mmCIF file with all atom_site columns, C-alpha atoms in Angstrom:
data_model
loop_
_atom_site.group_PDB
_atom_site.id
_atom_site.type_symbol
_atom_site.label_atom_id
_atom_site.label_alt_id
_atom_site.label_comp_id
_atom_site.label_asym_id
_atom_site.label_entity_id
_atom_site.label_seq_id
_atom_site.pdbx_PDB_ins_code
_atom_site.Cartn_x
_atom_site.Cartn_y
_atom_site.Cartn_z
_atom_site.occupancy
_atom_site.B_iso_or_equiv
_atom_site.pdbx_formal_charge
_atom_site.auth_seq_id
_atom_site.auth_comp_id
_atom_site.auth_asym_id
_atom_site.auth_atom_id
_atom_site.pdbx_PDB_model_num
ATOM 1   C CA . UNK I 1 1   ? 56.107  -34.670 -16.084 1.00 0.00 ? 1   UNK I CA 1
ATOM 2   C CA . UNK I 1 2   ? 53.925  -32.781 -13.569 1.00 0.00 ? 2   UNK I CA 1
ATOM 3   C CA . UNK I 1 3   ? 51.806  -33.774 -10.572 1.00 0.00 ? 3   UNK I CA 1
ATOM 4   C CA . UNK I 1 4   ? 49.143  -31.246 -11.425 1.00 0.00 ? 4   UNK I CA 1
ATOM 5   C CA . UNK I 1 5   ? 45.721  -32.819 -11.876 1.00 0.00 ? 5   UNK I CA 1
ATOM 6   C CA . UNK I 1 6   ? 43.281  -30.596 -13.785 1.00 0.00 ? 6   UNK I CA 1
ATOM 7   C CA . UNK I 1 7   ? 40.072  -29.641 -12.002 1.00 0.00 ? 7   UNK I CA 1
ATOM 8   C CA . UNK I 1 8   ? 36.929  -31.240 -13.475 1.00 0.00 ? 8   UNK I CA 1
ATOM 9   C CA . UNK I 1 9   ? 34.610  -28.859 -15.288 1.00 0.00 ? 9   UNK I CA 1
ATOM 10  C CA . UNK I 1 10  ? 31.956  -27.133 -13.231 1.00 0.00 ? 10  UNK I CA 1
ATOM 11  C CA . UNK I 1 11  ? 28.845  -29.277 -12.927 1.00 0.00 ? 11  UNK I CA 1
ATOM 12  C CA . UNK I 1 12  ? 30.686  -32.452 -13.857 1.00 0.00 ? 12  UNK I CA 1
ATOM 13  C CA . UNK I 1 13  ? 29.092  -35.536 -12.278 1.00 0.00 ? 13  UNK I CA 1
ATOM 14  C CA . UNK I 1 14  ? 31.266  -38.599 -11.531 1.00 0.00 ? 14  UNK I CA 1
ATOM 15  C CA . UNK I 1 15  ? 30.193  -41.612 -13.544 1.00 0.00 ? 15  UNK I CA 1
ATOM 16  C CA . UNK I 1 16  ? 29.358  -43.633 -10.419 1.00 0.00 ? 16  UNK I CA 1
ATOM 17  C CA . UNK I 1 17  ? 26.671  -41.027 -9.547  1.00 0.00 ? 17  UNK I CA 1
ATOM 18  C CA . UNK I 1 18  ? 25.052  -40.903 -12.987 1.00 0.00 ? 18  UNK I CA 1
ATOM 19  C CA . UNK I 1 19  ? 21.833  -42.539 -14.103 1.00 0.00 ? 19  UNK I CA 1
ATOM 20  C CA . UNK I 1 20  ? 20.454  -41.849 -17.569 1.00 0.00 ? 20  UNK I CA 1
ATOM 21  C CA . UNK I 1 21  ? 22.707  -38.822 -17.712 1.00 0.00 ? 21  UNK I CA 1
ATOM 22  C CA . UNK I 1 22  ? 21.313  -37.374 -14.468 1.00 0.00 ? 22  UNK I CA 1
ATOM 23  C CA . UNK I 1 23  ? 22.937  -36.936 -11.079 1.00 0.00 ? 23  UNK I CA 1
ATOM 24  C CA . UNK I 1 24  ? 21.426  -39.621 -8.839  1.00 0.00 ? 24  UNK I CA 1
ATOM 25  C CA . UNK I 1 25  ? 22.283  -37.575 -5.754  1.00 0.00 ? 25  UNK I CA 1
ATOM 26  C CA . UNK I 1 26  ? 19.567  -35.057 -6.683  1.00 0.00 ? 26  UNK I CA 1
ATOM 27  C CA . UNK I 1 27  ? 16.827  -37.690 -6.958  1.00 0.00 ? 27  UNK I CA 1
ATOM 28  C CA . UNK I 1 28  ? 15.944  -37.836 -3.242  1.00 0.00 ? 28  UNK I CA 1
ATOM 29  C CA . UNK I 1 29  ? 15.403  -34.084 -2.666  1.00 0.00 ? 29  UNK I CA 1
ATOM 30  C CA . UNK I 1 30  ? 13.611  -33.758 -6.015  1.00 0.00 ? 30  UNK I CA 1
ATOM 31  C CA . UNK I 1 31  ? 11.248  -36.612 -5.156  1.00 0.00 ? 31  UNK I CA 1
ATOM 32  C CA . UNK I 1 32  ? 10.639  -35.094 -1.712  1.00 0.00 ? 32  UNK I CA 1
ATOM 33  C CA . UNK I 1 33  ? 9.635   -31.744 -3.241  1.00 0.00 ? 33  UNK I CA 1
ATOM 34  C CA . UNK I 1 34  ? 7.439   -33.519 -5.803  1.00 0.00 ? 34  UNK I CA 1
ATOM 35  C CA . UNK I 1 35  ? 5.761   -35.536 -3.033  1.00 0.00 ? 35  UNK I CA 1
ATOM 36  C CA . UNK I 1 36  ? 4.984   -32.404 -0.988  1.00 0.00 ? 36  UNK I CA 1
ATOM 37  C CA . UNK I 1 37  ? 3.584   -30.639 -4.061  1.00 0.00 ? 37  UNK I CA 1
ATOM 38  C CA . UNK I 1 38  ? 1.336   -33.600 -4.898  1.00 0.00 ? 38  UNK I CA 1
ATOM 39  C CA . UNK I 1 39  ? 0.163   -33.838 -1.287  1.00 0.00 ? 39  UNK I CA 1
ATOM 40  C CA . UNK I 1 40  ? -0.757  -30.154 -1.142  1.00 0.00 ? 40  UNK I CA 1
ATOM 41  C CA . UNK I 1 41  ? -2.247  -30.064 -4.601  1.00 0.00 ? 41  UNK I CA 1
ATOM 42  C CA . UNK I 1 42  ? -4.193  -33.315 -4.631  1.00 0.00 ? 42  UNK I CA 1
ATOM 43  C CA . UNK I 1 43  ? -3.865  -35.221 -1.352  1.00 0.00 ? 43  UNK I CA 1
ATOM 44  C CA . UNK I 1 44  ? -5.361  -32.664 1.036   1.00 0.00 ? 44  UNK I CA 1
ATOM 45  C CA . UNK I 1 45  ? -8.296  -31.710 -1.233  1.00 0.00 ? 45  UNK I CA 1
ATOM 46  C CA . UNK I 1 46  ? -9.039  -35.414 -1.703  1.00 0.00 ? 46  UNK I CA 1
ATOM 47  C CA . UNK I 1 47  ? -8.866  -35.940 2.067   1.00 0.00 ? 47  UNK I CA 1
ATOM 48  C CA . UNK I 1 48  ? -11.198 -33.000 2.683   1.00 0.00 ? 48  UNK I CA 1
ATOM 49  C CA . UNK I 1 49  ? -13.603 -34.318 0.085   1.00 0.00 ? 49  UNK I CA 1
ATOM 50  C CA . UNK I 1 50  ? -13.567 -37.742 1.748   1.00 0.00 ? 50  UNK I CA 1
ATOM 51  C CA . UNK I 1 51  ? -14.466 -36.338 5.179   1.00 0.00 ? 51  UNK I CA 1
ATOM 52  C CA . UNK I 1 52  ? -18.242 -36.078 5.563   1.00 0.00 ? 52  UNK I CA 1
ATOM 53  C CA . UNK I 1 53  ? -19.634 -32.612 6.323   1.00 0.00 ? 53  UNK I CA 1
ATOM 54  C CA . UNK I 1 54  ? -21.207 -32.245 9.728   1.00 0.00 ? 54  UNK I CA 1
ATOM 55  C CA . UNK I 1 55  ? -21.889 -28.517 9.830   1.00 0.00 ? 55  UNK I CA 1
ATOM 56  C CA . UNK I 1 56  ? -22.443 -27.375 6.275   1.00 0.00 ? 56  UNK I CA 1
ATOM 57  C CA . UNK I 1 57  ? -23.312 -23.724 5.706   1.00 0.00 ? 57  UNK I CA 1
ATOM 58  C CA . UNK I 1 58  ? -26.821 -23.300 4.352   1.00 0.00 ? 58  UNK I CA 1
ATOM 59  C CA . UNK I 1 59  ? -28.405 -20.454 2.413   1.00 0.00 ? 59  UNK I CA 1
ATOM 60  C CA . UNK I 1 60  ? -29.476 -17.734 4.838   1.00 0.00 ? 60  UNK I CA 1
ATOM 61  C CA . UNK I 1 61  ? -26.810 -18.513 7.456   1.00 0.00 ? 61  UNK I CA 1
ATOM 62  C CA . UNK I 1 62  ? -25.097 -15.411 8.873   1.00 0.00 ? 62  UNK I CA 1
ATOM 63  C CA . UNK I 1 63  ? -21.953 -15.461 11.003  1.00 0.00 ? 63  UNK I CA 1
ATOM 64  C CA . UNK I 1 64  ? -21.952 -13.602 14.288  1.00 0.00 ? 64  UNK I CA 1
ATOM 65  C CA . UNK I 1 65  ? -18.658 -11.684 14.471  1.00 0.00 ? 65  UNK I CA 1
ATOM 66  C CA . UNK I 1 66  ? -19.479 -10.053 17.789  1.00 0.00 ? 66  UNK I CA 1
ATOM 67  C CA . UNK I 1 67  ? -20.403 -6.477  18.748  1.00 0.00 ? 67  UNK I CA 1
ATOM 68  C CA . UNK I 1 68  ? -23.013 -6.419  15.990  1.00 0.00 ? 68  UNK I CA 1
ATOM 69  C CA . UNK I 1 69  ? -20.625 -7.303  13.141  1.00 0.00 ? 69  UNK I CA 1
ATOM 70  C CA . UNK I 1 70  ? -21.712 -10.062 10.754  1.00 0.00 ? 70  UNK I CA 1
ATOM 71  C CA . UNK I 1 71  ? -20.682 -11.888 7.579   1.00 0.00 ? 71  UNK I CA 1
ATOM 72  C CA . UNK I 1 72  ? -22.376 -14.294 5.187   1.00 0.00 ? 72  UNK I CA 1
ATOM 73  C CA . UNK I 1 73  ? -20.391 -17.549 4.814   1.00 0.00 ? 73  UNK I CA 1
ATOM 74  C CA . UNK I 1 74  ? -20.190 -19.374 1.473   1.00 0.00 ? 74  UNK I CA 1
ATOM 75  C CA . UNK I 1 75  ? -23.006 -21.890 1.069   1.00 0.00 ? 75  UNK I CA 1
ATOM 76  C CA . UNK I 1 76  ? -21.779 -25.476 1.087   1.00 0.00 ? 76  UNK I CA 1
ATOM 77  C CA . UNK I 1 77  ? -18.600 -24.773 3.065   1.00 0.00 ? 77  UNK I CA 1
ATOM 78  C CA . UNK I 1 78  ? -17.990 -26.407 6.424   1.00 0.00 ? 78  UNK I CA 1
ATOM 79  C CA . UNK I 1 79  ? -18.331 -24.213 9.504   1.00 0.00 ? 79  UNK I CA 1
ATOM 80  C CA . UNK I 1 80  ? -15.628 -25.772 11.684  1.00 0.00 ? 80  UNK I CA 1
ATOM 81  C CA . UNK I 1 81  ? -15.838 -23.166 14.435  1.00 0.00 ? 81  UNK I CA 1
ATOM 82  C CA . UNK I 1 82  ? -17.789 -19.988 15.044  1.00 0.00 ? 82  UNK I CA 1
ATOM 83  C CA . UNK I 1 83  ? -21.396 -19.088 15.760  1.00 0.00 ? 83  UNK I CA 1
ATOM 84  C CA . UNK I 1 84  ? -24.323 -18.006 13.650  1.00 0.00 ? 84  UNK I CA 1
ATOM 85  C CA . UNK I 1 85  ? -26.692 -15.159 14.366  1.00 0.00 ? 85  UNK I CA 1
ATOM 86  C CA . UNK I 1 86  ? -29.980 -16.239 15.864  1.00 0.00 ? 86  UNK I CA 1
ATOM 87  C CA . UNK I 1 87  ? -28.344 -18.789 18.160  1.00 0.00 ? 87  UNK I CA 1
ATOM 88  C CA . UNK I 1 88  ? -27.799 -18.500 21.873  1.00 0.00 ? 88  UNK I CA 1
ATOM 89  C CA . UNK I 1 89  ? -24.024 -18.956 21.548  1.00 0.00 ? 89  UNK I CA 1
ATOM 90  C CA . UNK I 1 90  ? -22.193 -15.691 22.342  1.00 0.00 ? 90  UNK I CA 1
ATOM 91  C CA . UNK I 1 91  ? -19.502 -14.190 20.100  1.00 0.00 ? 91  UNK I CA 1
ATOM 92  C CA . UNK I 1 92  ? -16.838 -11.714 21.164  1.00 0.00 ? 92  UNK I CA 1
ATOM 93  C CA . UNK I 1 93  ? -15.341 -9.369  18.580  1.00 0.00 ? 93  UNK I CA 1
ATOM 94  C CA . UNK I 1 94  ? -12.050 -9.264  20.488  1.00 0.00 ? 94  UNK I CA 1
ATOM 95  C CA . UNK I 1 95  ? -11.592 -13.018 20.972  1.00 0.00 ? 95  UNK I CA 1
ATOM 96  C CA . UNK I 1 96  ? -13.343 -14.188 17.824  1.00 0.00 ? 96  UNK I CA 1
ATOM 97  C CA . UNK I 1 97  ? -12.247 -17.430 16.178  1.00 0.00 ? 97  UNK I CA 1
ATOM 98  C CA . UNK I 1 98  ? -14.097 -18.614 13.094  1.00 0.00 ? 98  UNK I CA 1
ATOM 99  C CA . UNK I 1 99  ? -12.966 -21.351 10.705  1.00 0.00 ? 99  UNK I CA 1
ATOM 100 C CA . UNK I 1 100 ? -14.570 -22.186 7.366   1.00 0.00 ? 100 UNK I CA 1
ATOM 101 C CA . UNK I 1 101 ? -13.290 -24.844 4.993   1.00 0.00 ? 101 UNK I CA 1
ATOM 102 C CA . UNK I 1 102 ? -14.039 -26.621 1.795   1.00 0.00 ? 102 UNK I CA 1
ATOM 103 C CA . UNK I 1 103 ? -11.960 -28.942 -0.378  1.00 0.00 ? 103 UNK I CA 1
ATOM 104 C CA . UNK I 1 104 ? -8.598  -27.240 -0.849  1.00 0.00 ? 104 UNK I CA 1
ATOM 105 C CA . UNK I 1 105 ? -9.478  -23.871 0.712   1.00 0.00 ? 105 UNK I CA 1
ATOM 106 C CA . UNK I 1 106 ? -10.020 -22.328 4.132   1.00 0.00 ? 106 UNK I CA 1
ATOM 107 C CA . UNK I 1 107 ? -11.096 -18.997 5.592   1.00 0.00 ? 107 UNK I CA 1
ATOM 108 C CA . UNK I 1 108 ? -10.112 -18.163 9.160   1.00 0.00 ? 108 UNK I CA 1
ATOM 109 C CA . UNK I 1 109 ? -11.223 -15.093 11.077  1.00 0.00 ? 109 UNK I CA 1
ATOM 110 C CA . UNK I 1 110 ? -9.537  -13.815 14.224  1.00 0.00 ? 110 UNK I CA 1
ATOM 111 C CA . UNK I 1 111 ? -10.716 -10.886 16.300  1.00 0.00 ? 111 UNK I CA 1
ATOM 112 C CA . UNK I 1 112 ? -8.505  -8.854  18.594  1.00 0.00 ? 112 UNK I CA 1
ATOM 113 C CA . UNK I 1 113 ? -8.514  -5.647  20.589  1.00 0.00 ? 113 UNK I CA 1
ATOM 114 C CA . UNK I 1 114 ? -6.361  -3.088  18.793  1.00 0.00 ? 114 UNK I CA 1
ATOM 115 C CA . UNK I 1 115 ? -6.020  0.672   18.951  1.00 0.00 ? 115 UNK I CA 1
ATOM 116 C CA . UNK I 1 116 ? -5.086  2.034   15.552  1.00 0.00 ? 116 UNK I CA 1
ATOM 117 C CA . UNK I 1 117 ? -5.857  1.546   11.887  1.00 0.00 ? 117 UNK I CA 1
ATOM 118 C CA . UNK I 1 118 ? -6.426  -1.651  9.933   1.00 0.00 ? 118 UNK I CA 1
ATOM 119 C CA . UNK I 1 119 ? -3.126  -1.008  8.152   1.00 0.00 ? 119 UNK I CA 1
ATOM 120 C CA . UNK I 1 120 ? -1.295  -0.805  11.497  1.00 0.00 ? 120 UNK I CA 1
ATOM 121 C CA . UNK I 1 121 ? -3.032  -3.986  12.667  1.00 0.00 ? 121 UNK I CA 1
ATOM 122 C CA . UNK I 1 122 ? -1.810  -5.871  9.599   1.00 0.00 ? 122 UNK I CA 1
ATOM 123 C CA . UNK I 1 123 ? 1.679   -4.505  10.316  1.00 0.00 ? 123 UNK I CA 1
ATOM 124 C CA . UNK I 1 124 ? 1.492   -5.929  13.819  1.00 0.00 ? 124 UNK I CA 1
ATOM 125 C CA . UNK I 1 125 ? 0.305   -9.333  12.588  1.00 0.00 ? 125 UNK I CA 1
ATOM 126 C CA . UNK I 1 126 ? 3.149   -9.560  10.088  1.00 0.00 ? 126 UNK I CA 1
ATOM 127 C CA . UNK I 1 127 ? 5.751   -8.468  12.646  1.00 0.00 ? 127 UNK I CA 1
ATOM 128 C CA . UNK I 1 128 ? 4.542   -11.029 15.154  1.00 0.00 ? 128 UNK I CA 1
ATOM 129 C CA . UNK I 1 129 ? 4.543   -13.875 12.640  1.00 0.00 ? 129 UNK I CA 1
ATOM 130 C CA . UNK I 1 130 ? 7.569   -12.966 10.572  1.00 0.00 ? 130 UNK I CA 1
ATOM 131 C CA . UNK I 1 131 ? 7.431   -13.525 6.863   1.00 0.00 ? 131 UNK I CA 1
ATOM 132 C CA . UNK I 1 132 ? 4.322   -15.610 6.279   1.00 0.00 ? 132 UNK I CA 1
ATOM 133 C CA . UNK I 1 133 ? 5.024   -18.066 3.418   1.00 0.00 ? 133 UNK I CA 1
ATOM 134 C CA . UNK I 1 134 ? 3.414   -16.872 0.209   1.00 0.00 ? 134 UNK I CA 1
ATOM 135 C CA . UNK I 1 135 ? 2.043   -13.568 1.524   1.00 0.00 ? 135 UNK I CA 1
ATOM 136 C CA . UNK I 1 136 ? 4.443   -11.289 -0.278  1.00 0.00 ? 136 UNK I CA 1
ATOM 137 C CA . UNK I 1 137 ? 2.381   -9.167  -2.640  1.00 0.00 ? 137 UNK I CA 1
ATOM 138 C CA . UNK I 1 138 ? 1.759   -5.442  -2.528  1.00 0.00 ? 138 UNK I CA 1
ATOM 139 C CA . UNK I 1 139 ? -0.930  -4.121  -0.209  1.00 0.00 ? 139 UNK I CA 1
ATOM 140 C CA . UNK I 1 140 ? -4.304  -3.049  -1.515  1.00 0.00 ? 140 UNK I CA 1
ATOM 141 C CA . UNK I 1 141 ? -7.748  -2.336  -0.154  1.00 0.00 ? 141 UNK I CA 1
ATOM 142 C CA . UNK I 1 142 ? -11.015 -4.242  -0.002  1.00 0.00 ? 142 UNK I CA 1
ATOM 143 C CA . UNK I 1 143 ? -14.331 -2.434  0.465   1.00 0.00 ? 143 UNK I CA 1
ATOM 144 C CA . UNK I 1 144 ? -17.380 -4.330  1.632   1.00 0.00 ? 144 UNK I CA 1
ATOM 145 C CA . UNK I 1 145 ? -20.958 -3.733  0.510   1.00 0.00 ? 145 UNK I CA 1
ATOM 146 C CA . UNK I 1 146 ? -21.549 -1.924  3.810   1.00 0.00 ? 146 UNK I CA 1
ATOM 147 C CA . UNK I 1 147 ? -18.693 0.497   3.086   1.00 0.00 ? 147 UNK I CA 1
ATOM 148 C CA . UNK I 1 148 ? -16.165 -1.050  5.451   1.00 0.00 ? 148 UNK I CA 1
ATOM 149 C CA . UNK I 1 149 ? -12.633 -0.777  4.031   1.00 0.00 ? 149 UNK I CA 1
ATOM 150 C CA . UNK I 1 150 ? -9.954  -3.325  4.834   1.00 0.00 ? 150 UNK I CA 1
ATOM 151 C CA . UNK I 1 151 ? -6.267  -3.620  4.002   1.00 0.00 ? 151 UNK I CA 1
ATOM 152 C CA . UNK I 1 152 ? -5.315  -6.690  1.980   1.00 0.00 ? 152 UNK I CA 1
ATOM 153 C CA . UNK I 1 153 ? -2.127  -8.477  1.081   1.00 0.00 ? 153 UNK I CA 1
ATOM 154 C CA . UNK I 1 154 ? -1.947  -11.561 -1.140  1.00 0.00 ? 154 UNK I CA 1
ATOM 155 C CA . UNK I 1 155 ? 0.681   -13.825 -2.581  1.00 0.00 ? 155 UNK I CA 1
ATOM 156 C CA . UNK I 1 156 ? 1.433   -17.248 -3.905  1.00 0.00 ? 156 UNK I CA 1
ATOM 157 C CA . UNK I 1 157 ? 4.127   -19.806 -3.289  1.00 0.00 ? 157 UNK I CA 1
ATOM 158 C CA . UNK I 1 158 ? 4.941   -23.510 -3.388  1.00 0.00 ? 158 UNK I CA 1
ATOM 159 C CA . UNK I 1 159 ? 2.795   -24.196 -0.316  1.00 0.00 ? 159 UNK I CA 1
ATOM 160 C CA . UNK I 1 160 ? -0.291  -22.487 -1.741  1.00 0.00 ? 160 UNK I CA 1
ATOM 161 C CA . UNK I 1 161 ? -2.053  -19.205 -2.367  1.00 0.00 ? 161 UNK I CA 1
ATOM 162 C CA . UNK I 1 162 ? -2.670  -16.758 0.454   1.00 0.00 ? 162 UNK I CA 1
ATOM 163 C CA . UNK I 1 163 ? -4.717  -13.653 1.199   1.00 0.00 ? 163 UNK I CA 1
ATOM 164 C CA . UNK I 1 164 ? -4.770  -11.687 4.462   1.00 0.00 ? 164 UNK I CA 1
ATOM 165 C CA . UNK I 1 165 ? -7.270  -8.855  4.990   1.00 0.00 ? 165 UNK I CA 1
ATOM 166 C CA . UNK I 1 166 ? -7.402  -6.655  8.095   1.00 0.00 ? 166 UNK I CA 1
ATOM 167 C CA . UNK I 1 167 ? -10.488 -4.662  9.120   1.00 0.00 ? 167 UNK I CA 1
ATOM 168 C CA . UNK I 1 168 ? -11.560 -2.457  11.993  1.00 0.00 ? 168 UNK I CA 1
ATOM 169 C CA . UNK I 1 169 ? -15.128 -3.531  12.611  1.00 0.00 ? 169 UNK I CA 1
ATOM 170 C CA . UNK I 1 170 ? -16.813 -0.657  14.411  1.00 0.00 ? 170 UNK I CA 1
ATOM 171 C CA . UNK I 1 171 ? -16.863 3.071   15.048  1.00 0.00 ? 171 UNK I CA 1
ATOM 172 C CA . UNK I 1 172 ? -14.837 4.995   15.876  1.00 0.00 ? 172 UNK I CA 1
ATOM 173 C CA . UNK I 1 173 ? -12.466 2.856   13.837  1.00 0.00 ? 173 UNK I CA 1
ATOM 174 C CA . UNK I 1 174 ? -9.374  3.671   15.914  1.00 0.00 ? 174 UNK I CA 1
ATOM 175 C CA . UNK I 1 175 ? -10.928 2.081   19.023  1.00 0.00 ? 175 UNK I CA 1
ATOM 176 C CA . UNK I 1 176 ? -12.965 -0.637  17.299  1.00 0.00 ? 176 UNK I CA 1
ATOM 177 C CA . UNK I 1 177 ? -12.039 -4.328  17.457  1.00 0.00 ? 177 UNK I CA 1
ATOM 178 C CA . UNK I 1 178 ? -9.711  -5.568  14.721  1.00 0.00 ? 178 UNK I CA 1
ATOM 179 C CA . UNK I 1 179 ? -10.584 -8.474  12.455  1.00 0.00 ? 179 UNK I CA 1
ATOM 180 C CA . UNK I 1 180 ? -8.098  -10.537 10.452  1.00 0.00 ? 180 UNK I CA 1
ATOM 181 C CA . UNK I 1 181 ? -9.513  -12.596 7.569   1.00 0.00 ? 181 UNK I CA 1
ATOM 182 C CA . UNK I 1 182 ? -7.037  -15.214 6.396   1.00 0.00 ? 182 UNK I CA 1
ATOM 183 C CA . UNK I 1 183 ? -7.691  -17.165 3.187   1.00 0.00 ? 183 UNK I CA 1
ATOM 184 C CA . UNK I 1 184 ? -5.540  -20.124 2.195   1.00 0.00 ? 184 UNK I CA 1
ATOM 185 C CA . UNK I 1 185 ? -5.862  -22.435 -0.803  1.00 0.00 ? 185 UNK I CA 1
ATOM 186 C CA . UNK I 1 186 ? -3.878  -25.249 -2.347  1.00 0.00 ? 186 UNK I CA 1
ATOM 187 C CA . UNK I 1 187 ? -1.278  -24.156 -4.938  1.00 0.00 ? 187 UNK I CA 1
ATOM 188 C CA . UNK I 1 188 ? -2.840  -22.395 -7.941  1.00 0.00 ? 188 UNK I CA 1
ATOM 189 C CA . UNK I 1 189 ? -6.359  -22.939 -6.572  1.00 0.00 ? 189 UNK I CA 1
ATOM 190 C CA . UNK I 1 190 ? -7.249  -19.397 -5.500  1.00 0.00 ? 190 UNK I CA 1
ATOM 191 C CA . UNK I 1 191 ? -8.978  -18.548 -8.790  1.00 0.00 ? 191 UNK I CA 1
ATOM 192 C CA . UNK I 1 192 ? -11.311 -21.488 -8.247  1.00 0.00 ? 192 UNK I CA 1
ATOM 193 C CA . UNK I 1 193 ? -12.592 -19.880 -5.040  1.00 0.00 ? 193 UNK I CA 1
ATOM 194 C CA . UNK I 1 194 ? -12.187 -16.212 -5.963  1.00 0.00 ? 194 UNK I CA 1
ATOM 195 C CA . UNK I 1 195 ? -15.906 -15.474 -6.408  1.00 0.00 ? 195 UNK I CA 1
ATOM 196 C CA . UNK I 1 196 ? -16.840 -17.107 -3.087  1.00 0.00 ? 196 UNK I CA 1
ATOM 197 C CA . UNK I 1 197 ? -14.026 -15.343 -1.225  1.00 0.00 ? 197 UNK I CA 1
ATOM 198 C CA . UNK I 1 198 ? -14.927 -11.990 -2.811  1.00 0.00 ? 198 UNK I CA 1
ATOM 199 C CA . UNK I 1 199 ? -18.610 -12.405 -1.910  1.00 0.00 ? 199 UNK I CA 1
ATOM 200 C CA . UNK I 1 200 ? -17.671 -13.347 1.654   1.00 0.00 ? 200 UNK I CA 1
ATOM 201 C CA . UNK I 1 201 ? -15.429 -10.309 2.106   1.00 0.00 ? 201 UNK I CA 1
ATOM 202 C CA . UNK I 1 202 ? -18.062 -7.980  0.655   1.00 0.00 ? 202 UNK I CA 1
ATOM 203 C CA . UNK I 1 203 ? -20.659 -9.377  3.064   1.00 0.00 ? 203 UNK I CA 1
ATOM 204 C CA . UNK I 1 204 ? -18.796 -8.264  6.206   1.00 0.00 ? 204 UNK I CA 1
ATOM 205 C CA . UNK I 1 205 ? -20.699 -5.578  8.054   1.00 0.00 ? 205 UNK I CA 1
ATOM 206 C CA . UNK I 1 206 ? -19.212 -3.516  10.893  1.00 0.00 ? 206 UNK I CA 1
ATOM 207 C CA . UNK I 1 207 ? -20.585 -3.457  14.386  1.00 0.00 ? 207 UNK I CA 1
ATOM 208 C CA . UNK I 1 208 ? -22.728 -0.741  15.859  1.00 0.00 ? 208 UNK I CA 1
ATOM 209 C CA . UNK I 1 209 ? -21.227 2.602   16.806  1.00 0.00 ? 209 UNK I CA 1
ATOM 210 C CA . UNK I 1 210 ? -19.730 2.590   20.298  1.00 0.00 ? 210 UNK I CA 1
#
């Protein structure tokens, strides 16, 4: 006779923890993940849709990005912060903060003083923020209708789809203000807004030569 008790097989679940053949101990974390996914995928868009628009973008509206730079926001989106051309409100290219939103998607613009290229500016943003969730794709370029070229990085993850684009909005580019365009959507929703996001990026015009 021996006192050796054989080890249970790997993955074996004690009978007191089983329910319908599943490990009941995994139910809580699984339900938590499911709840977060449903909230991001359906709850937030529904909440956005339920909130009445107070500053809806209309056809012909043009964003003032400061120092002569402009962009055309998507019609029907909510302008949560930022100024339009033709208004008395000033806009600074180096302290710019613009926020656009619609159900399940947002576009944020941030201006900053930066000496160097758009690629180097995106490097600095990523270093300062660490690994942004979901933004893990390879870098590419985006060229606007006015010929301004930005550096883009996109990705997708459980919290949503993401796109960051960095521009230098002026001439000479090395000394011009930097502009970060940050697009976020609910999980698997980027394709729904792709045309509007593409049109918005292409509409960005640089400021006047300095």
